[in-house]
Amino acid sequence: MALIAREAFQNETFRTISDTSKYIIPPTNKHEESTYIVNHHRLHNYYQTGDYVYEYCIGGKSGYTNAARNTLVTYAEKDGMQIVCVVMRAEYPYHLTDTTDL
């Protein structure tokens, strides 16, 4: 996952999408109402008042399945250094706290 994430993050379009807090898809000929999409990465700055916001987070992807539990891929940048962190099979909130600790 870290290798895939590293490659994906080198794509500027992917970085922009990953760092977007929210987006509104306007109505189309297939859907009459706007569709609101929100970034659910709890470390991202969209959750400015959240307990787990990590100021250096610049994007990533969260996920959950019964088999895999909480998974979290996070991109961060500080002092010119970029990192990717992957935490898998964690119970809430340890995927968040483990990521910031790492």
Short mmCIF file of N, CA, C and O in Angstrom, two decimals:
data_model
loop_
_atom_site.label_atom_id
_atom_site.label_comp_id
_atom_site.label_asym_id
_atom_site.label_seq_id
_atom_site.Cartn_x
_atom_site.Cartn_y
_atom_site.Cartn_z
N MET A 1 0.82 -1.19 0.00
CA MET A 1 0.00 0.00 0.00
C MET A 1 0.86 1.26 0.00
O MET A 1 0.53 2.23 -0.67
N ALA A 2 1.95 1.24 0.73
CA ALA A 2 2.82 2.41 0.77
C ALA A 2 3.46 2.68 -0.59
O ALA A 2 3.57 3.83 -1.01
N LEU A 3 3.85 1.63 -1.29
CA LEU A 3 4.45 1.80 -2.62
C LEU A 3 3.43 2.34 -3.62
O LEU A 3 3.74 3.22 -4.42
N ILE A 4 2.22 1.82 -3.56
CA ILE A 4 1.15 2.32 -4.44
C ILE A 4 0.86 3.78 -4.11
O ILE A 4 0.73 4.63 -5.00
N ALA A 5 0.76 4.09 -2.83
CA ALA A 5 0.46 5.46 -2.41
C ALA A 5 1.57 6.41 -2.83
O ALA A 5 1.30 7.53 -3.29
N ARG A 6 2.81 5.98 -2.69
CA ARG A 6 3.93 6.83 -3.09
C ARG A 6 3.86 7.19 -4.57
O ARG A 6 4.03 8.33 -4.96
N GLU A 7 3.57 6.20 -5.40
CA GLU A 7 3.46 6.44 -6.84
C GLU A 7 2.27 7.34 -7.16
O GLU A 7 2.36 8.24 -7.98
N ALA A 8 1.13 7.07 -6.52
CA ALA A 8 -0.07 7.86 -6.78
C ALA A 8 0.15 9.32 -6.41
O ALA A 8 -0.29 10.23 -7.10
N PHE A 9 0.86 9.54 -5.32
CA PHE A 9 1.03 10.90 -4.83
C PHE A 9 1.97 11.72 -5.70
O PHE A 9 2.02 12.94 -5.57
N GLN A 10 2.68 11.09 -6.59
CA GLN A 10 3.53 11.82 -7.52
C GLN A 10 2.71 12.46 -8.64
O GLN A 10 3.21 13.31 -9.37
N ASN A 11 1.44 12.07 -8.77
CA ASN A 11 0.55 12.62 -9.78
C ASN A 11 -0.13 13.86 -9.21
O ASN A 11 -0.84 13.79 -8.21
N GLU A 12 0.08 15.01 -9.86
CA GLU A 12 -0.45 16.28 -9.34
C GLU A 12 -1.97 16.28 -9.23
O GLU A 12 -2.54 16.83 -8.28
N THR A 13 -2.66 15.68 -10.19
CA THR A 13 -4.13 15.62 -10.14
C THR A 13 -4.58 14.81 -8.92
O THR A 13 -5.49 15.21 -8.20
N PHE A 14 -3.92 13.70 -8.68
CA PHE A 14 -4.24 12.87 -7.51
C PHE A 14 -4.01 13.66 -6.22
O PHE A 14 -4.82 13.61 -5.30
N ARG A 15 -2.91 14.40 -6.16
CA ARG A 15 -2.61 15.20 -4.96
C ARG A 15 -3.70 16.23 -4.72
O ARG A 15 -4.14 16.45 -3.58
N THR A 16 -4.15 16.88 -5.78
CA THR A 16 -5.20 17.89 -5.65
C THR A 16 -6.48 17.27 -5.14
O THR A 16 -7.13 17.80 -4.22
N ILE A 17 -6.86 16.13 -5.70
CA ILE A 17 -8.09 15.46 -5.27
C ILE A 17 -7.97 15.01 -3.81
O ILE A 17 -8.88 15.19 -3.02
N SER A 18 -6.84 14.44 -3.47
CA SER A 18 -6.63 13.93 -2.11
C SER A 18 -6.65 15.04 -1.07
O SER A 18 -7.05 14.84 0.07
N ASP A 19 -6.23 16.23 -1.46
CA ASP A 19 -6.17 17.35 -0.53
C ASP A 19 -7.45 18.19 -0.51
O ASP A 19 -7.57 19.13 0.24
N THR A 20 -8.42 17.83 -1.34
CA THR A 20 -9.67 18.57 -1.40
C THR A 20 -10.57 18.18 -0.23
O THR A 20 -10.82 17.00 0.00
N SER A 21 -11.03 19.16 0.51
CA SER A 21 -11.88 18.90 1.68
C SER A 21 -13.30 18.54 1.30
O SER A 21 -13.89 17.64 1.89
N LYS A 22 -13.85 19.26 0.33
CA LYS A 22 -15.21 18.95 -0.12
C LYS A 22 -15.35 19.41 -1.56
O LYS A 22 -14.61 20.27 -2.04
N TYR A 23 -16.31 18.80 -2.25
CA TYR A 23 -16.52 19.10 -3.65
C TYR A 23 -18.01 18.94 -3.96
O TYR A 23 -18.65 18.04 -3.42
N ILE A 24 -18.51 19.81 -4.79
CA ILE A 24 -19.91 19.73 -5.20
C ILE A 24 -19.95 19.41 -6.69
O ILE A 24 -19.42 20.16 -7.51
N ILE A 25 -20.57 18.28 -7.01
CA ILE A 25 -20.77 17.91 -8.41
C ILE A 25 -22.09 18.53 -8.84
O ILE A 25 -23.14 18.22 -8.26
N PRO A 26 -22.07 19.40 -9.82
CA PRO A 26 -23.31 20.06 -10.24
C PRO A 26 -24.28 19.08 -10.90
O PRO A 26 -23.88 17.99 -11.33
N PRO A 27 -25.56 19.46 -10.99
CA PRO A 27 -26.54 18.59 -11.66
C PRO A 27 -26.11 18.28 -13.09
O PRO A 27 -25.44 19.08 -13.74
N THR A 28 -26.50 17.11 -13.55
CA THR A 28 -26.21 16.68 -14.92
C THR A 28 -27.50 16.22 -15.57
O THR A 28 -28.57 16.24 -14.95
N ASN A 29 -27.39 15.73 -16.79
CA ASN A 29 -28.57 15.18 -17.46
C ASN A 29 -29.00 13.85 -16.85
O ASN A 29 -30.10 13.37 -17.11
N LYS A 30 -28.18 13.27 -16.00
CA LYS A 30 -28.50 12.00 -15.34
C LYS A 30 -28.93 12.17 -13.88
O LYS A 30 -29.49 11.27 -13.29
N HIS A 31 -28.63 13.33 -13.32
CA HIS A 31 -28.93 13.57 -11.90
C HIS A 31 -29.32 15.03 -11.73
O HIS A 31 -28.53 15.93 -12.00
N GLU A 32 -30.53 15.28 -11.26
CA GLU A 32 -31.07 16.64 -11.22
C GLU A 32 -30.56 17.49 -10.07
O GLU A 32 -30.67 18.71 -10.10
N GLU A 33 -30.04 16.87 -9.03
CA GLU A 33 -29.57 17.61 -7.87
C GLU A 33 -28.05 17.58 -7.79
O GLU A 33 -27.40 16.68 -8.31
N SER A 34 -27.50 18.57 -7.10
CA SER A 34 -26.06 18.58 -6.85
C SER A 34 -25.70 17.43 -5.92
O SER A 34 -26.49 17.03 -5.07
N THR A 35 -24.50 16.91 -6.08
CA THR A 35 -24.00 15.84 -5.22
C THR A 35 -22.84 16.39 -4.41
O THR A 35 -21.90 16.97 -4.96
N TYR A 36 -22.90 16.25 -3.09
CA TYR A 36 -21.88 16.76 -2.19
C TYR A 36 -20.96 15.62 -1.77
O TYR A 36 -21.43 14.59 -1.29
N ILE A 37 -19.67 15.82 -1.95
CA ILE A 37 -18.67 14.83 -1.58
C ILE A 37 -17.77 15.46 -0.52
O ILE A 37 -17.31 16.59 -0.67
N VAL A 38 -17.50 14.72 0.55
CA VAL A 38 -16.69 15.23 1.65
C VAL A 38 -15.53 14.28 1.89
O VAL A 38 -15.69 13.06 1.88
N ASN A 39 -14.35 14.83 2.12
CA ASN A 39 -13.17 14.06 2.46
C ASN A 39 -13.34 13.52 3.88
O ASN A 39 -13.53 14.29 4.82
N HIS A 40 -13.25 12.21 4.05
CA HIS A 40 -13.46 11.58 5.36
C HIS A 40 -12.17 11.24 6.10
O HIS A 40 -12.20 10.52 7.09
N HIS A 41 -11.05 11.75 5.62
CA HIS A 41 -9.77 11.50 6.28
C HIS A 41 -9.73 12.37 7.54
O HIS A 41 -9.60 13.59 7.46
N ARG A 42 -9.82 11.76 8.70
CA ARG A 42 -9.98 12.50 9.96
C ARG A 42 -8.75 13.32 10.35
O ARG A 42 -8.84 14.19 11.21
N LEU A 43 -7.60 13.04 9.76
CA LEU A 43 -6.42 13.84 10.07
C LEU A 43 -6.31 15.07 9.18
O LEU A 43 -5.54 15.97 9.44
N HIS A 44 -7.11 15.10 8.14
CA HIS A 44 -7.08 16.20 7.17
C HIS A 44 -7.65 17.47 7.80
O HIS A 44 -8.48 17.43 8.69
N ASN A 45 -7.24 18.61 7.29
CA ASN A 45 -7.64 19.88 7.90
C ASN A 45 -9.12 20.21 7.73
O ASN A 45 -9.60 21.17 8.30
N TYR A 46 -9.86 19.41 6.98
CA TYR A 46 -11.30 19.65 6.88
C TYR A 46 -11.95 19.53 8.26
O TYR A 46 -12.89 20.22 8.59
N TYR A 47 -11.42 18.67 9.09
CA TYR A 47 -11.92 18.48 10.46
C TYR A 47 -11.16 19.42 11.39
O TYR A 47 -10.53 18.99 12.34
N GLN A 48 -11.22 20.71 11.14
CA GLN A 48 -10.41 21.67 11.86
C GLN A 48 -10.66 21.66 13.37
O GLN A 48 -9.79 22.04 14.13
N THR A 49 -11.81 21.23 13.79
CA THR A 49 -12.09 21.20 15.22
C THR A 49 -12.01 19.78 15.77
O THR A 49 -12.29 19.56 16.93
N GLY A 50 -11.63 18.82 14.94
CA GLY A 50 -11.58 17.43 15.37
C GLY A 50 -10.42 17.17 16.32
O GLY A 50 -9.42 17.89 16.34
N ASP A 51 -10.56 16.13 17.10
CA ASP A 51 -9.54 15.76 18.07
C ASP A 51 -8.29 15.20 17.41
O ASP A 51 -7.23 15.15 18.03
N TYR A 52 -8.40 14.75 16.16
CA TYR A 52 -7.30 14.03 15.55
C TYR A 52 -6.65 14.76 14.38
O TYR A 52 -5.83 14.19 13.68
N VAL A 53 -6.98 16.02 14.16
CA VAL A 53 -6.41 16.76 13.04
C VAL A 53 -4.89 16.81 13.20
O VAL A 53 -4.36 17.09 14.28
N TYR A 54 -4.19 16.51 12.10
CA TYR A 54 -2.73 16.56 12.07
C TYR A 54 -2.33 17.66 11.11
O TYR A 54 -2.60 17.58 9.91
N GLU A 55 -1.73 18.71 11.61
CA GLU A 55 -1.50 19.91 10.82
C GLU A 55 -0.64 19.69 9.58
O GLU A 55 -0.70 20.45 8.62
N TYR A 56 0.15 18.63 9.55
CA TYR A 56 1.03 18.38 8.41
C TYR A 56 0.40 17.45 7.37
O TYR A 56 1.00 17.19 6.34
N CYS A 57 -0.80 16.97 7.64
CA CYS A 57 -1.49 16.09 6.70
C CYS A 57 -1.85 16.86 5.43
O CYS A 57 -2.48 17.90 5.49
N ILE A 58 -1.46 16.31 4.29
CA ILE A 58 -1.80 16.95 3.02
C ILE A 58 -2.64 16.04 2.14
O ILE A 58 -2.88 16.34 0.97
N GLY A 59 -3.14 14.95 2.70
CA GLY A 59 -4.04 14.09 1.94
C GLY A 59 -3.93 12.65 2.37
O GLY A 59 -3.20 12.31 3.30
N GLY A 60 -4.68 11.82 1.67
CA GLY A 60 -4.64 10.40 1.96
C GLY A 60 -5.97 9.74 1.68
O GLY A 60 -6.85 10.32 1.03
N LYS A 61 -6.12 8.52 2.18
CA LYS A 61 -7.33 7.75 1.95
C LYS A 61 -7.63 6.92 3.18
O LYS A 61 -6.75 6.26 3.73
N SER A 62 -8.87 6.97 3.62
CA SER A 62 -9.31 6.13 4.73
C SER A 62 -10.16 5.01 4.17
O SER A 62 -10.69 5.10 3.06
N GLY A 63 -10.30 3.95 4.94
CA GLY A 63 -11.13 2.84 4.50
C GLY A 63 -11.52 1.96 5.67
O GLY A 63 -10.88 1.99 6.73
N TYR A 64 -12.57 1.17 5.46
CA TYR A 64 -13.02 0.25 6.50
C TYR A 64 -13.77 -0.92 5.86
O TYR A 64 -14.63 -0.71 5.00
N THR A 65 -13.42 -2.11 6.25
CA THR A 65 -14.21 -3.29 5.96
C THR A 65 -14.19 -4.15 7.22
O THR A 65 -13.30 -3.99 8.08
N ASN A 66 -15.11 -5.08 7.34
CA ASN A 66 -15.11 -5.97 8.50
C ASN A 66 -13.83 -6.79 8.57
O ASN A 66 -13.29 -7.01 9.65
N ALA A 67 -13.36 -7.23 7.41
CA ALA A 67 -12.15 -8.06 7.39
C ALA A 67 -10.89 -7.24 7.68
O ALA A 67 -10.02 -7.67 8.43
N ALA A 68 -10.78 -6.07 7.09
CA ALA A 68 -9.56 -5.27 7.21
C ALA A 68 -9.60 -4.28 8.37
O ALA A 68 -8.57 -3.72 8.71
N ARG A 69 -10.76 -4.06 8.93
CA ARG A 69 -10.96 -3.07 10.00
C ARG A 69 -10.62 -1.68 9.47
O ARG A 69 -10.71 -1.42 8.29
N ASN A 70 -10.18 -0.78 10.32
CA ASN A 70 -9.82 0.58 9.89
C ASN A 70 -8.46 0.57 9.21
O ASN A 70 -7.50 0.01 9.75
N THR A 71 -8.39 1.18 8.04
CA THR A 71 -7.12 1.36 7.35
C THR A 71 -6.97 2.84 7.04
O THR A 71 -7.96 3.55 6.84
N LEU A 72 -5.74 3.29 7.00
CA LEU A 72 -5.51 4.71 6.77
C LEU A 72 -4.18 4.90 6.05
O LEU A 72 -3.14 4.44 6.51
N VAL A 73 -4.25 5.57 4.91
CA VAL A 73 -3.06 5.99 4.18
C VAL A 73 -2.99 7.51 4.31
O VAL A 73 -3.97 8.19 4.01
N THR A 74 -1.87 8.02 4.78
CA THR A 74 -1.75 9.45 5.03
C THR A 74 -0.47 9.98 4.40
O THR A 74 0.59 9.37 4.51
N TYR A 75 -0.61 11.13 3.74
CA TYR A 75 0.53 11.86 3.22
C TYR A 75 0.74 13.06 4.12
O TYR A 75 -0.22 13.75 4.46
N ALA A 76 1.97 13.32 4.48
CA ALA A 76 2.27 14.48 5.31
C ALA A 76 3.53 15.14 4.78
O ALA A 76 4.38 14.50 4.15
N GLU A 77 3.63 16.43 5.07
CA GLU A 77 4.81 17.18 4.66
C GLU A 77 5.18 18.16 5.76
O GLU A 77 4.32 18.89 6.26
N LYS A 78 6.45 18.13 6.13
CA LYS A 78 6.95 19.04 7.16
C LYS A 78 8.42 19.33 6.87
O LYS A 78 9.19 18.41 6.58
N ASP A 79 8.78 20.59 6.93
CA ASP A 79 10.16 21.02 6.73
C ASP A 79 10.75 20.47 5.43
O ASP A 79 11.90 20.04 5.39
N GLY A 80 9.93 20.44 4.37
CA GLY A 80 10.39 19.99 3.06
C GLY A 80 10.46 18.48 2.88
O GLY A 80 10.81 18.00 1.81
N MET A 81 10.14 17.73 3.91
CA MET A 81 10.17 16.27 3.81
C MET A 81 8.74 15.75 3.67
O MET A 81 7.85 16.13 4.44
N GLN A 82 8.54 14.89 2.68
CA GLN A 82 7.23 14.27 2.47
C GLN A 82 7.30 12.81 2.90
O GLN A 82 8.29 12.12 2.63
N ILE A 83 6.24 12.35 3.57
CA ILE A 83 6.18 10.95 3.99
C ILE A 83 4.82 10.37 3.66
O ILE A 83 3.83 11.09 3.50
N VAL A 84 4.77 9.06 3.57
CA VAL A 84 3.52 8.35 3.47
C VAL A 84 3.49 7.34 4.63
O VAL A 84 4.50 6.71 4.94
N CYS A 85 2.35 7.26 5.27
CA CYS A 85 2.18 6.35 6.41
C CYS A 85 0.96 5.48 6.13
O CYS A 85 -0.09 5.98 5.74
N VAL A 86 1.11 4.17 6.34
CA VAL A 86 0.00 3.25 6.15
C VAL A 86 -0.22 2.48 7.45
O VAL A 86 0.71 1.87 7.98
N VAL A 87 -1.45 2.53 7.95
CA VAL A 87 -1.84 1.78 9.13
C VAL A 87 -3.01 0.90 8.73
O VAL A 87 -3.99 1.38 8.15
N MET A 88 -2.92 -0.40 9.03
CA MET A 88 -3.96 -1.33 8.62
C MET A 88 -4.44 -2.16 9.82
O MET A 88 -3.70 -2.36 10.78
N ARG A 89 -5.65 -2.62 9.70
CA ARG A 89 -6.28 -3.53 10.68
C ARG A 89 -6.23 -2.97 12.10
O ARG A 89 -5.81 -3.62 13.04
N ALA A 90 -6.69 -1.74 12.22
CA ALA A 90 -6.67 -1.07 13.52
C ALA A 90 -8.10 -0.81 14.00
O ALA A 90 -9.01 -0.67 13.21
N GLU A 91 -8.26 -0.78 15.28
CA GLU A 91 -9.53 -0.41 15.88
C GLU A 91 -9.54 1.10 16.10
O GLU A 91 -8.50 1.71 16.35
N TYR A 92 -10.71 1.70 16.03
CA TYR A 92 -10.85 3.13 16.24
C TYR A 92 -10.47 3.46 17.68
O TYR A 92 -10.87 2.75 18.59
N PRO A 93 -9.72 4.50 17.94
CA PRO A 93 -9.14 5.50 17.05
C PRO A 93 -7.67 5.25 16.76
O PRO A 93 -6.95 6.16 16.36
N TYR A 94 -7.20 4.01 16.95
CA TYR A 94 -5.76 3.76 16.89
C TYR A 94 -5.16 3.94 15.50
O TYR A 94 -3.97 4.24 15.38
N HIS A 95 -5.96 3.81 14.45
CA HIS A 95 -5.41 4.11 13.12
C HIS A 95 -5.05 5.59 13.01
O HIS A 95 -4.12 5.96 12.30
N LEU A 96 -5.75 6.43 13.74
CA LEU A 96 -5.47 7.87 13.74
C LEU A 96 -4.29 8.20 14.66
O LEU A 96 -3.34 8.89 14.25
N THR A 97 -4.32 7.71 15.87
CA THR A 97 -3.26 8.03 16.83
C THR A 97 -1.94 7.36 16.43
O THR A 97 -0.87 7.97 16.60
N ASP A 98 -1.99 6.14 15.92
CA ASP A 98 -0.77 5.49 15.47
C ASP A 98 -0.12 6.24 14.32
O ASP A 98 1.09 6.37 14.25
N THR A 99 -0.95 6.76 13.42
CA THR A 99 -0.42 7.52 12.29
C THR A 99 0.29 8.79 12.77
O THR A 99 1.42 9.07 12.35
N THR A 100 -0.33 9.54 13.65
CA THR A 100 0.32 10.78 14.11
C THR A 100 1.55 10.46 14.96
O THR A 100 2.54 11.20 14.93
N ASP A 101 1.52 9.36 15.71
CA ASP A 101 2.69 8.97 16.49
C ASP A 101 3.86 8.61 15.58
O ASP A 101 5.00 8.96 15.85
N LEU A 102 3.55 7.90 14.49
CA LEU A 102 4.63 7.52 13.55
C LEU A 102 5.18 8.75 12.87
O LEU A 102 6.35 8.88 12.62
#
